[in-house]
Coordinates of C-alpha atoms in Angstrom, one line a residue:
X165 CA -63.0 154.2 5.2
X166 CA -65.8 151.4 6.0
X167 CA -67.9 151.9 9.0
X168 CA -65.8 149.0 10.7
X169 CA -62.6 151.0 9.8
X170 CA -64.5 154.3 11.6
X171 CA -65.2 151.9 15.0
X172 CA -61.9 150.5 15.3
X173 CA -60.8 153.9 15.0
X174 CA -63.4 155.5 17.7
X175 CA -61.9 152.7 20.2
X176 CA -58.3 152.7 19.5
X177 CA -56.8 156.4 18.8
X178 CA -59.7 158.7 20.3
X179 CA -59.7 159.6 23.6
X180 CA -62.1 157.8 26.0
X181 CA -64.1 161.1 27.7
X182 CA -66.9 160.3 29.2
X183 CA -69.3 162.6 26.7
X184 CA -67.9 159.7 23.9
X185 CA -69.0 156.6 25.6
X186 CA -72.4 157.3 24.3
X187 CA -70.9 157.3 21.3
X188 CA -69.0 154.5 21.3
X189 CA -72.1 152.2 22.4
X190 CA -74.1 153.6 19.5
X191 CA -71.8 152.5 17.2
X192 CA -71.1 148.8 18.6
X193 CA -75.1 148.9 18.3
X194 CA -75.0 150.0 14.8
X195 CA -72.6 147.0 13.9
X196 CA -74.1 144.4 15.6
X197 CA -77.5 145.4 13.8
X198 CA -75.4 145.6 10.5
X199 CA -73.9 141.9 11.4
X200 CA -77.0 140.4 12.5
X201 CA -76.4 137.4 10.3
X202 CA -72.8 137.0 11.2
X203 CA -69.6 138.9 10.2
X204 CA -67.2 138.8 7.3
X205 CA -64.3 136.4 7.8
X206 CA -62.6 139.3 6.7
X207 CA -63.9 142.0 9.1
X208 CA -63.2 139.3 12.4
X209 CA -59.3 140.7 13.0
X210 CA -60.9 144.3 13.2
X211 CA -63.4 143.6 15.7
X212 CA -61.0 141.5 17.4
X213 CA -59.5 145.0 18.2
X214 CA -62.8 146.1 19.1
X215 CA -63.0 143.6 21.9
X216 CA -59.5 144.0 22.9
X217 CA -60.5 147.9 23.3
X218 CA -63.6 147.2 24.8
X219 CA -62.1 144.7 27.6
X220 CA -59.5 147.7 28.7
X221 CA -62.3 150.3 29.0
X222 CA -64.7 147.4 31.3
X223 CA -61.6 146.4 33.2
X224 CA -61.2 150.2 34.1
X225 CA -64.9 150.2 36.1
X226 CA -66.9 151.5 32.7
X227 CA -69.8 149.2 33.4
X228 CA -71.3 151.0 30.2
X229 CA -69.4 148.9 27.8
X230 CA -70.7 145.3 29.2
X231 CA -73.9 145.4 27.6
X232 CA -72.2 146.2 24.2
X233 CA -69.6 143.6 24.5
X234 CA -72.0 141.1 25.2
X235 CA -74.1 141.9 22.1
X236 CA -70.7 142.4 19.8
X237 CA -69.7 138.8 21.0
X238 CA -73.5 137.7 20.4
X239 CA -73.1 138.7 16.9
X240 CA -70.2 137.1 16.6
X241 CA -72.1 133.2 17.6
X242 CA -73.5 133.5 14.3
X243 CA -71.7 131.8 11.2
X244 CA -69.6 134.0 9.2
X245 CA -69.9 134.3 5.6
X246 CA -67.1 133.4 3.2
X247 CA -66.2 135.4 -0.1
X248 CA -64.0 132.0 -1.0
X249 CA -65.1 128.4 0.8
X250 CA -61.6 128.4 1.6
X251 CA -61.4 131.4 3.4
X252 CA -61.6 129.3 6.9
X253 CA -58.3 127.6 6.0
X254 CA -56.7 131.1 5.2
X255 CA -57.7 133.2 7.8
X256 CA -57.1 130.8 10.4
X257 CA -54.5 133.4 12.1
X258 CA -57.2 135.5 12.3
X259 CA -59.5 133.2 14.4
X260 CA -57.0 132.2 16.6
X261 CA -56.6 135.8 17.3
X262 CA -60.0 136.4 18.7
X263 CA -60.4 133.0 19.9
X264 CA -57.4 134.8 22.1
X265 CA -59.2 138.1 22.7
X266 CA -62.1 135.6 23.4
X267 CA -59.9 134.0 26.2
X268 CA -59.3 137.2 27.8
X269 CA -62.9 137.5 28.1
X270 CA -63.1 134.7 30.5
X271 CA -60.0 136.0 32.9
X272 CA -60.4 136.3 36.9
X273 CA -61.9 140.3 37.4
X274 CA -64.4 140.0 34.1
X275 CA -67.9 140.6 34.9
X276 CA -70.2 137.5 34.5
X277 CA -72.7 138.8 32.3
X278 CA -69.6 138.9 29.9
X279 CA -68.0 135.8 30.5
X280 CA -71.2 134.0 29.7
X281 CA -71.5 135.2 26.7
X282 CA -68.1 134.6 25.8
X283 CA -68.9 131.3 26.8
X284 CA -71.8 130.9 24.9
X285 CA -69.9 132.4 21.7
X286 CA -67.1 129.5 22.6
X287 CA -69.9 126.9 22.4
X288 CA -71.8 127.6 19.3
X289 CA -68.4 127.5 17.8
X290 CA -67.2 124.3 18.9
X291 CA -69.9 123.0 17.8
X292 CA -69.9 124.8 14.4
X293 CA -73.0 126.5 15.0
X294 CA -75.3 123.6 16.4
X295 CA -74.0 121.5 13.1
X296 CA -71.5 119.3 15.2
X297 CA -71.8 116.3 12.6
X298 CA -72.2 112.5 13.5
X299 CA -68.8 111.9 15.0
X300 CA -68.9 107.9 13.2
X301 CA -68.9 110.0 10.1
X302 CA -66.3 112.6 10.5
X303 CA -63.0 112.5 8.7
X304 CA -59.8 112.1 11.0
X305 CA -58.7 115.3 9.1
X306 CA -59.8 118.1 7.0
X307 CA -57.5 117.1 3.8
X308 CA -59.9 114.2 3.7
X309 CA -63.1 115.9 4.5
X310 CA -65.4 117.8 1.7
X311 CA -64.4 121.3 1.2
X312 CA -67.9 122.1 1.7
X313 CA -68.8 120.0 4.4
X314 CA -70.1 120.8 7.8
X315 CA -67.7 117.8 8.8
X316 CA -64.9 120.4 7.6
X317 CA -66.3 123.1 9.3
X318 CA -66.2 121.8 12.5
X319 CA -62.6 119.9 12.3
X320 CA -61.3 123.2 11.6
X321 CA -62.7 125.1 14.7
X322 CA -61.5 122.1 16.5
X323 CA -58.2 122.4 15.2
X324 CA -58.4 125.8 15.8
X325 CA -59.7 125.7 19.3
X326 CA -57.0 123.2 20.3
X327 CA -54.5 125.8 18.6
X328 CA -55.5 128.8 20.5
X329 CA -54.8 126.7 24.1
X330 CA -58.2 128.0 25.3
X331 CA -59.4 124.9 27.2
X332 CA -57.5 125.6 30.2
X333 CA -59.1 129.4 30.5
X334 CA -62.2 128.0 29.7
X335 CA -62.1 124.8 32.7
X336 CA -60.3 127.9 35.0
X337 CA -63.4 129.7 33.9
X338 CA -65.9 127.0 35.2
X339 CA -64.1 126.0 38.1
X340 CA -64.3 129.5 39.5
X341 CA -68.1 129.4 38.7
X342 CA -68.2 125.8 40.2
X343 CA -66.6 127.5 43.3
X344 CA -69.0 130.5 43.4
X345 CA -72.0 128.1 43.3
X346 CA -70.5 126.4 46.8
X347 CA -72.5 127.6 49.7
X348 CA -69.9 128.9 52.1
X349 CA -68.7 127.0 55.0
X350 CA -70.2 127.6 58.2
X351 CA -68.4 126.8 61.2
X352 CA -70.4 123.8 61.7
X353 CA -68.8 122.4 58.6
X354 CA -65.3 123.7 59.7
X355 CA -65.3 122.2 63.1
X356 CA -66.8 118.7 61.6
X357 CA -64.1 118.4 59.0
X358 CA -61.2 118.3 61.8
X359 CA -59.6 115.4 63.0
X360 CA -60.3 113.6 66.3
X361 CA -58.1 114.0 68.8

């Protein structure tokens, strides 16, 4: 059993006590030192689970797991390495699922600390990890663009992104930050705002 195989397993079939949570952060530690340079295409449907595993235990008050989460989702910013350069095209299922464990992320109840991070993951991979091409020069599709190509690379997280339907979580997202920058309305502002009468 890999290490990964051992995490997903500490997450999702052990109990949660609260003498394992020291556990549990060690190893998310561990992995994201392991995955500095980015993950496996391969290993992105397990830590998928990870996240989903992770959300449940933060969503439940264990303020413990934020920190890991955020450096999990850090890790994940980074490109991930391909054992075939058309492993993009074939695992696309499995991005779309974390782009949907990613969209969970960014839900009403989430700390902030998290959500920008999630947001932050969302940006470097829209923009295909700072490599958005010159959009005069980008193909229409991917059939026509370089199977190689950074033009390629960032159609298909497009694509993907589009895919997933995470825009509207994401503009949800910002609108409630939007909001919570407002100052609040004083009663000045209330009584201003009625009509004449």
């Amino acid at each position: 059993m890999s290490d990964l195989d051992s995490i997903v397993k500490l997450y999702t079939t052990q109990q949660h006590a609260n003498e394992l949570y020291d556990r549990h952060v060690a190893a998310i530690s561990t992995l994201c030192r392991a995955n500095a340079a980015g993950f496996t295409l391969q290993d992105i449907a397990k830590v998928a689970q990870i996240l989903d595993a992770m959300l449940a235990l933060v969503l439940e008050g264990n303020i413990t797991f934020v920190e890991p989460a955020c450096c999990l989702i850090r890790s994940l910013s980074k490109p991930y390495s391909r054992r075939a350069s058309t492993d993009e095209l074939r695992l696309s299922e499995v991005l779309l699922r974390l782009l949907q464990t990613l969209a969970n992320y960014l839900q009403p109840g989430v700390p902030p600390q998290l959500q920008a991070c999630t947001a932050e993951m969302l940006a470097e991979f829209s923009s295909a990890y700072n490599n958005r091409p010159n959009l005069e020069t980008v193909p229409t599709s991917t059939a026509t663009a370089d199977l190689q190509s950074v033009q390629r690379l960032y159609l298909t997280h497009q694509r993907l992104l589009a895919e997933s339907r995470i825009a509207p979580v994401v503009c949800a997202a910002l609108q409630r930050a939007a909001d919570g920058l407002q100052p609040p309305a004083t009663s000045k502002d209330v009584a201003s705002s009625r009509p004449a009468s």
